Coordinates of N, CA and C in Angstrom, one line a residue:
M11 N -28.2 27.6 -20.2 CA -28.9 28.2 -21.3 C -28.2 29.6 -21.7
K12 N -28.1 29.8 -23.0 CA -27.4 31.0 -23.4 C -28.3 32.2 -23.2
K13 N -27.6 33.3 -22.8 CA -28.4 34.5 -22.5 C -28.8 35.2 -23.9
V14 N -30.1 35.5 -23.9 CA -30.7 36.1 -25.1 C -30.4 37.6 -25.1
N15 N -30.0 38.2 -26.3 CA -29.8 39.6 -26.5 C -31.1 40.3 -26.0
P16 N -31.0 41.3 -25.1 CA -32.2 41.9 -24.6 C -33.0 42.7 -25.7
E17 N -32.3 43.3 -26.7 CA -33.0 44.0 -27.7 C -33.8 43.0 -28.6
L18 N -33.2 41.8 -28.8 CA -33.9 40.8 -29.6 C -35.1 40.3 -28.8
R19 N -34.9 40.1 -27.6 CA -36.0 39.6 -26.7 C -37.2 40.6 -26.8
Q20 N -36.8 41.9 -26.7 CA -37.9 42.9 -26.7 C -38.6 43.0 -28.0
R21 N -37.8 42.8 -29.1 CA -38.4 42.8 -30.5 C -39.3 41.6 -30.7
I22 N -38.9 40.4 -30.2 CA -39.8 39.3 -30.3 C -41.0 39.5 -29.5
Y23 N -40.9 40.0 -28.3 CA -42.1 40.3 -27.5 C -43.0 41.3 -28.2
E24 N -42.5 42.3 -28.8 CA -43.3 43.3 -29.6 C -44.0 42.6 -30.7
L25 N -43.3 41.7 -31.5 CA -43.9 41.0 -32.6 C -45.0 40.1 -32.2
V26 N -44.8 39.4 -31.1 CA -45.8 38.5 -30.5 C -47.1 39.3 -30.1
N27 N -46.8 40.4 -29.4 CA -47.9 41.3 -29.0 C -48.7 41.8 -30.2
E28 N -48.0 42.2 -31.3 CA -48.7 42.7 -32.5 C -49.5 41.6 -33.1
F29 N -49.0 40.4 -33.1 CA -49.7 39.3 -33.7 C -50.9 39.0 -32.9
V30 N -50.8 38.9 -31.6 CA -52.0 38.6 -30.8 C -53.1 39.6 -31.0
Q31 N -52.7 40.9 -31.0 CA -53.7 41.9 -31.2 C -54.4 41.8 -32.5
K32 N -53.6 41.5 -33.6 CA -54.1 41.4 -34.9 C -55.1 40.2 -35.0
V33 N -54.7 39.1 -34.4 CA -55.6 38.0 -34.4 C -56.9 38.3 -33.6
E34 N -56.8 39.0 -32.5 CA -58.0 39.3 -31.7 C -58.9 40.2 -32.5
T35 N -58.3 41.2 -33.3 CA -59.1 42.1 -34.1 C -59.7 41.4 -35.3
E36 N -58.9 40.7 -36.0 CA -59.3 40.0 -37.3 C -60.4 39.0 -37.0
F37 N -60.3 38.3 -35.9 CA -61.2 37.2 -35.7 C -62.2 37.4 -34.5
Q38 N -62.4 38.7 -34.3 CA -63.4 39.1 -33.3 C -64.8 38.5 -33.6
G39 N -65.3 37.7 -32.6 CA -66.6 37.1 -32.9 C -66.5 35.7 -33.5
E40 N -65.3 35.4 -34.0 CA -65.1 34.0 -34.5 C -65.1 33.0 -33.4
S41 N -65.3 31.8 -33.7 CA -65.1 30.7 -32.7 C -63.7 30.5 -32.4
E42 N -63.4 30.1 -31.1 CA -62.0 29.9 -30.7 C -61.4 28.8 -31.4
D43 N -62.2 27.9 -32.0 CA -61.7 26.8 -32.8 C -60.9 27.3 -34.0
C44 N -61.2 28.4 -34.4 CA -60.6 29.0 -35.6 C -59.3 29.7 -35.2
V45 N -59.3 30.3 -34.0 CA -58.1 31.1 -33.6 C -57.0 30.3 -33.0
F46 N -57.3 29.3 -32.2 CA -56.3 28.6 -31.4 C -55.3 27.9 -32.4
P47 N -55.8 27.2 -33.4 CA -54.8 26.5 -34.3 C -53.8 27.6 -34.9
L48 N -54.3 28.7 -35.2 CA -53.4 29.8 -35.7 C -52.4 30.2 -34.7
M49 N -52.8 30.4 -33.5 CA -51.9 30.8 -32.4 C -50.8 29.7 -32.2
F50 N -51.3 28.4 -32.2 CA -50.3 27.4 -31.9 C -49.3 27.3 -33.1
R51 N -49.8 27.5 -34.3 CA -48.9 27.5 -35.5 C -47.9 28.6 -35.4
F52 N -48.3 29.8 -35.0 CA -47.4 31.0 -34.8 C -46.3 30.7 -33.8
F53 N -46.7 30.2 -32.6 CA -45.7 29.9 -31.6 C -44.8 28.8 -32.0
D54 N -45.3 27.8 -32.8 CA -44.4 26.8 -33.3 C -43.4 27.4 -34.2
L55 N -43.8 28.2 -35.1 CA -42.9 28.9 -36.0 C -41.9 29.8 -35.3
A56 N -42.4 30.5 -34.3 CA -41.5 31.4 -33.5 C -40.4 30.5 -32.8
N57 N -40.8 29.4 -32.2 CA -39.9 28.5 -31.5 C -38.9 28.0 -32.4
Q58 N -39.3 27.6 -33.6 CA -38.4 27.0 -34.6 C -37.4 28.1 -35.0
A59 N -37.8 29.3 -35.3 CA -37.0 30.4 -35.6 C -35.9 30.7 -34.5
Y60 N -36.4 30.6 -33.3 CA -35.5 30.8 -32.2 C -34.4 29.7 -32.1
K61 N -34.8 28.5 -32.3 CA -33.9 27.4 -32.4 C -32.9 27.5 -33.5
D62 N -33.4 27.9 -34.7 CA -32.5 28.1 -35.9 C -31.5 29.2 -35.6
G63 N -31.9 30.2 -34.9 CA -31.1 31.4 -34.6 C -30.0 31.0 -33.7
K64 N -30.2 30.0 -32.8 CA -29.1 29.6 -31.9 C -28.0 28.7 -32.5
K65 N -28.3 28.2 -33.7 CA -27.3 27.3 -34.3 C -26.1 28.0 -34.7

């Protein structure tokens, strides 16, 4: 597996953290049925972006 640039890894980590906090804030008190599909979609997009970046 190719080594990921540490600055890029840190930036991705920060963005994921920001997103998770935003979802927790925006959807506070909402049912988890509403939040989980959003989270899965986000991670799906993040994974796709990672794969595209490796090409």
